[in-house]
Amino acid sequence: GAGVSQSPRYKVAKRGQDVALRCDPISGHVSLFWYQQALGQGPEFLTYFQNEAQLDKSGLPSDRFFAERPEGSVSTLKIQRTQQEDSAVYLCASSVSQGGNGYTFGSGTRLTVV
Amino acid sequence: DAKTTQPPSMDCAEGRAANLPCNHSTISGNEYVYWYRQIHSQGPQYIIHGLKNNETNEMASLIITEDRKSSTLILPHATLRDTAVYYCIGYNSGGSNYKLTFGKGTLLTVNP
């Protein structure tokens, strides 16, 4: 597609519920990133994939967070047993390479845990 | 990556130039200065980047001081659609680096 597509656009989850957030990167983009953006803050790095390989997951805040990209294209960010502090916008970005000017971000998924 | 400092907010009149400053006194010699912006309810959008020379593209101009301790992003004729949070990021695109470290940015409000 023309851009990075994320779904759902909004998600309300009850505390303790599991959620799955989807990212469709630009076709052919090797690199894929997930960022978390709390209200009033800049985005913060969560994890990085190069094709299907997860090369860096140092930003994942806890073991309740899990990301995958099994075929090197679509990626899913899963959050188990959601907590209120997980409420944030989750942004996905893709890039042809890892250069800083090549990132294209999606519009994000706004997760609200109630 | 270098820590950057930006004013939290700025105002600009529509049609006038918007000059957004950024301090990056700890930037290293091989770190570029990148600018992204984030319009409400959208993801960040790349604007421009530079190392030490001034740069211009269809969106903006970037002026970097000779000592590279600060820079200014210039939107020459701001429109209402330029209202957004603007992020200045020090980034080394070489080697295995790939993380963008965003601060809080500057909220630019363009007024009619």
Tab-separated table of C-alpha atoms in Angstrom:
chain	number	residue	atom	x	y	z
A	1	GLY	CA	0.000	0.000	0.000
A	2	ALA	CA	0.886	3.652	-0.095
A	3	GLY	CA	1.557	3.935	3.605
A	4	VAL	CA	1.861	2.038	6.860
A	5	SER	CA	-1.521	0.765	7.948
A	6	GLN	CA	-2.386	0.015	11.563
A	7	SER	CA	-5.478	-1.606	12.963
A	8	PRO	CA	-7.556	-1.173	14.916
A	9	ARG	CA	-7.399	2.590	15.066
A	10	TYR	CA	-8.840	2.590	18.573
A	11	LYS	CA	-9.040	-0.188	21.121
A	12	VAL	CA	-10.673	-0.192	24.527
A	13	ALA	CA	-9.695	-3.113	26.713
A	14	LYS	CA	-10.739	-4.110	30.176
A	15	ARG	CA	-7.890	-4.515	32.610
A	16	GLY	CA	-6.555	-8.043	32.366
A	17	GLN	CA	-7.680	-8.562	28.782
A	18	ASP	CA	-5.232	-9.560	26.035
A	19	VAL	CA	-4.976	-7.348	22.948
A	20	ALA	CA	-3.351	-7.683	19.527
A	21	LEU	CA	-2.376	-4.688	17.434
A	22	ARG	CA	-1.639	-5.106	13.754
A	23	CYS	CA	0.794	-3.294	11.479
A	24	ASP	CA	0.924	-3.571	7.686
A	25	PRO	CA	4.198	-1.972	6.574
A	26	ILE	CA	4.955	-0.557	3.164
A	27	SER	CA	5.580	-3.400	0.735
A	28	GLY	CA	9.260	-4.184	0.429
A	29	HIS	CA	10.291	-2.388	3.606
A	30	VAL	CA	12.790	-4.559	5.391
A	31	SER	CA	12.829	-2.753	8.716
A	32	LEU	CA	9.853	-2.469	11.037
A	33	PHE	CA	9.624	-0.673	14.359
A	34	TRP	CA	7.121	-0.357	17.163
A	35	TYR	CA	6.983	2.751	19.353
A	36	GLN	CA	4.813	3.616	22.340
A	37	GLN	CA	3.590	7.165	22.883
A	38	ALA	CA	2.094	8.166	26.216
A	39	LEU	CA	-0.108	11.242	26.397
A	40	GLY	CA	1.936	14.427	26.091
A	41	GLN	CA	5.190	12.583	25.440
A	42	GLY	CA	7.247	11.782	22.382
A	43	PRO	CA	7.242	8.254	20.970
A	44	GLU	CA	9.500	5.732	22.711
A	45	PHE	CA	11.146	2.775	21.023
A	46	LEU	CA	9.791	-0.672	21.792
A	47	THR	CA	11.213	-3.147	19.302
A	48	TYR	CA	12.842	-3.555	15.881
A	49	PHE	CA	12.565	-6.193	13.168
A	50	GLN	CA	14.710	-6.741	10.148
A	51	ASN	CA	12.597	-8.966	7.911
A	52	GLU	CA	11.274	-11.677	10.248
A	53	ALA	CA	14.110	-11.393	12.745
A	54	GLN	CA	13.490	-9.433	15.909
A	55	LEU	CA	16.873	-7.804	16.401
A	56	ASP	CA	16.051	-5.592	19.356
A	57	LYS	CA	13.306	-5.846	21.941
A	58	SER	CA	15.021	-3.821	24.611
A	59	GLY	CA	12.222	-1.247	24.780
A	60	LEU	CA	9.423	-3.661	25.603
A	61	PRO	CA	8.325	-2.600	29.105
A	62	SER	CA	7.552	-6.052	30.464
A	63	ASP	CA	7.217	-9.699	29.509
A	64	ARG	CA	3.527	-9.061	28.925
A	65	PHE	CA	4.519	-7.403	25.662
A	66	PHE	CA	5.313	-9.604	22.686
A	67	ALA	CA	5.865	-8.743	19.032
A	68	GLU	CA	6.182	-10.925	15.983
A	69	ARG	CA	6.644	-10.632	12.235
A	70	PRO	CA	6.602	-14.265	11.095
A	71	GLU	CA	6.796	-13.753	7.327
A	72	GLY	CA	8.751	-10.539	7.272
A	73	SER	CA	5.800	-8.343	6.360
A	74	VAL	CA	2.802	-7.890	8.701
A	75	SER	CA	3.647	-7.497	12.358
A	76	THR	CA	1.562	-7.945	15.470
A	77	LEU	CA	2.176	-6.417	18.873
A	78	LYS	CA	0.475	-8.415	21.590
A	79	ILE	CA	-0.086	-7.243	25.126
A	80	GLN	CA	-1.194	-9.810	27.665
A	81	ARG	CA	-3.130	-9.045	30.839
A	82	THR	CA	-3.376	-5.348	30.024
A	83	GLN	CA	-2.875	-2.803	32.794
A	84	GLN	CA	-3.952	0.819	32.976
A	85	GLU	CA	-0.374	1.979	32.463
A	86	ASP	CA	-0.430	0.297	29.045
A	87	SER	CA	-2.837	2.987	27.829
A	88	ALA	CA	-1.007	4.800	25.040
A	89	VAL	CA	-0.774	5.200	21.291
A	90	TYR	CA	1.189	2.386	19.685
A	91	LEU	CA	2.954	3.472	16.510
A	92	CYS	CA	4.410	1.255	13.840
A	93	ALA	CA	7.027	2.460	11.362
A	94	SER	CA	8.718	0.802	8.437
A	95	SER	CA	11.794	1.619	6.421
A	96	VAL	CA	13.632	0.341	3.384
A	97	SER	CA	16.772	0.393	5.486
A	98	GLN	CA	17.703	1.617	8.943
A	99	GLY	CA	18.488	5.189	7.913
A	100	GLY	CA	16.706	7.877	9.889
A	101	ASN	CA	15.082	9.662	6.962
A	102	GLY	CA	13.433	6.590	5.587
A	103	TYR	CA	10.955	5.904	8.364
A	104	THR	CA	7.276	6.027	7.502
A	105	PHE	CA	4.990	5.907	10.487
A	106	GLY	CA	1.443	4.689	10.636
A	107	SER	CA	-1.274	6.685	12.382
A	108	GLY	CA	-1.124	4.427	15.383
A	109	THR	CA	-3.516	2.461	17.540
A	110	ARG	CA	-4.843	4.274	20.584
A	111	LEU	CA	-5.212	1.731	23.391
A	112	THR	CA	-7.274	2.628	26.413
A	113	VAL	CA	-7.331	0.179	29.312
A	114	VAL	CA	-10.273	0.636	31.663
B	1	ASP	CA	22.377	9.963	20.379
B	2	ALA	CA	22.675	13.600	21.405
B	3	LYS	CA	20.186	15.086	23.841
B	4	THR	CA	18.251	17.936	22.254
B	5	THR	CA	16.441	20.841	23.892
B	6	GLN	CA	13.447	22.591	22.352
B	7	PRO	CA	10.960	25.170	23.638
B	8	PRO	CA	7.689	23.476	24.612
B	9	SER	CA	5.531	25.724	22.473
B	10	MET	CA	5.554	28.494	19.875
B	11	ASP	CA	3.005	30.531	17.981
B	12	CYS	CA	3.162	31.803	14.433
B	13	ALA	CA	0.845	33.828	12.230
B	14	GLU	CA	-0.417	32.184	9.075
B	15	GLY	CA	1.684	33.160	6.064
B	16	ARG	CA	4.670	34.164	8.147
B	17	ALA	CA	7.880	32.219	8.574
B	18	ALA	CA	8.042	29.839	11.526
B	19	ASN	CA	11.513	29.469	13.025
B	20	LEU	CA	11.842	26.550	15.412
B	21	PRO	CA	15.052	26.392	17.448
B	22	CYS	CA	16.830	23.347	18.792
B	23	ASN	CA	19.878	23.096	21.026
B	24	HIS	CA	22.079	20.018	20.682
B	25	SER	CA	25.321	21.007	22.375
B	26	THR	CA	26.395	17.390	22.960
B	27	ILE	CA	25.998	16.297	19.369
B	28	SER	CA	28.931	14.260	18.087
B	29	GLY	CA	30.695	14.760	14.777
B	30	ASN	CA	28.925	11.932	12.976
B	31	GLU	CA	25.438	12.621	14.256
B	32	TYR	CA	22.914	14.167	11.943
B	33	VAL	CA	20.183	16.560	13.039
B	34	TYR	CA	16.790	15.189	12.036
B	35	TRP	CA	13.443	16.922	12.192
B	36	TYR	CA	10.114	15.145	12.343
B	37	ARG	CA	6.678	16.553	12.977
B	38	GLN	CA	3.499	15.000	14.322
B	39	ILE	CA	0.140	16.387	13.397
B	40	HIS	CA	-2.656	15.594	15.838
B	41	SER	CA	-3.823	11.957	15.658
B	42	GLN	CA	-1.177	11.037	13.095
B	43	GLY	CA	2.218	9.374	13.273
B	44	PRO	CA	5.445	11.353	13.039
B	45	GLN	CA	6.432	12.552	9.571
B	46	TYR	CA	10.001	13.075	8.392
B	47	ILE	CA	10.768	16.667	7.399
B	48	ILE	CA	14.471	17.171	6.793
B	49	HIS	CA	17.922	16.304	8.090
B	50	GLY	CA	21.447	17.687	7.907
B	51	LEU	CA	24.976	17.195	9.158
B	52	LYS	CA	26.708	20.568	8.956
B	53	ASN	CA	25.554	22.275	5.796
B	54	ASN	CA	22.268	24.100	5.531
B	55	GLU	CA	19.602	22.061	3.805
B	56	THR	CA	16.386	22.885	1.976
B	57	ASN	CA	13.632	20.759	0.571
B	58	GLU	CA	10.039	21.283	-0.448
B	59	MET	CA	8.876	21.268	3.149
B	60	ALA	CA	11.410	23.340	5.046
B	61	SER	CA	14.917	24.697	5.470
B	62	LEU	CA	17.393	23.629	8.115
B	63	ILE	CA	20.057	26.013	9.347
B	64	ILE	CA	22.826	24.465	11.447
B	65	THR	CA	25.290	26.690	13.278
B	66	GLU	CA	28.955	26.332	12.414
B	67	ASP	CA	29.754	24.790	15.800
B	68	ARG	CA	26.787	22.412	15.343
B	69	LYS	CA	25.514	23.130	18.828
B	70	SER	CA	22.165	24.374	17.609
B	71	SER	CA	19.915	24.482	14.591
B	72	THR	CA	16.749	26.155	13.337
B	73	LEU	CA	13.984	24.637	11.287
B	74	ILE	CA	12.336	27.200	9.053
B	75	LEU	CA	8.877	26.852	7.554
B	76	PRO	CA	8.933	29.803	5.143
B	77	HIS	CA	5.193	30.403	4.827
B	78	ALA	CA	3.376	28.656	7.639
B	79	THR	CA	-0.172	27.456	7.043
B	80	LEU	CA	-2.799	26.244	9.482
B	81	ARG	CA	-1.949	22.682	8.447
B	82	ASP	CA	1.552	23.156	9.809
B	83	THR	CA	0.165	23.168	13.352
B	84	ALA	CA	1.919	20.167	14.897
B	85	VAL	CA	4.528	19.003	17.390
B	86	TYR	CA	7.995	19.331	15.883
B	87	TYR	CA	10.769	17.027	17.073
B	88	CYS	CA	14.488	17.691	16.724
B	89	ILE	CA	16.511	14.483	16.964
B	90	GLY	CA	20.236	13.811	16.981
B	91	TYR	CA	20.790	10.604	15.056
B	92	ASN	CA	23.748	8.622	13.832
B	93	SER	CA	22.546	6.684	10.830
B	94	GLY	CA	25.757	4.761	10.465
B	95	GLY	CA	26.599	1.333	11.776
B	96	SER	CA	23.847	-0.554	13.531
B	97	ASN	CA	21.940	2.443	14.859
B	98	TYR	CA	18.237	2.522	14.086
B	99	LYS	CA	16.439	4.020	17.068
B	100	LEU	CA	14.937	7.472	16.893
B	101	THR	CA	14.977	9.117	20.325
B	102	PHE	CA	12.157	11.625	20.486
B	103	GLY	CA	11.932	14.268	23.194
B	104	LYS	CA	8.780	16.228	23.926
B	105	GLY	CA	9.232	18.500	20.930
B	106	THR	CA	7.790	21.958	20.254
B	107	LEU	CA	4.089	22.450	19.754
B	108	LEU	CA	3.803	24.969	16.929
B	109	THR	CA	0.431	26.631	16.658
B	110	VAL	CA	-0.215	28.544	13.460
B	111	ASN	CA	-2.882	31.166	13.998
B	112	PRO	CA	-5.157	32.649	11.302
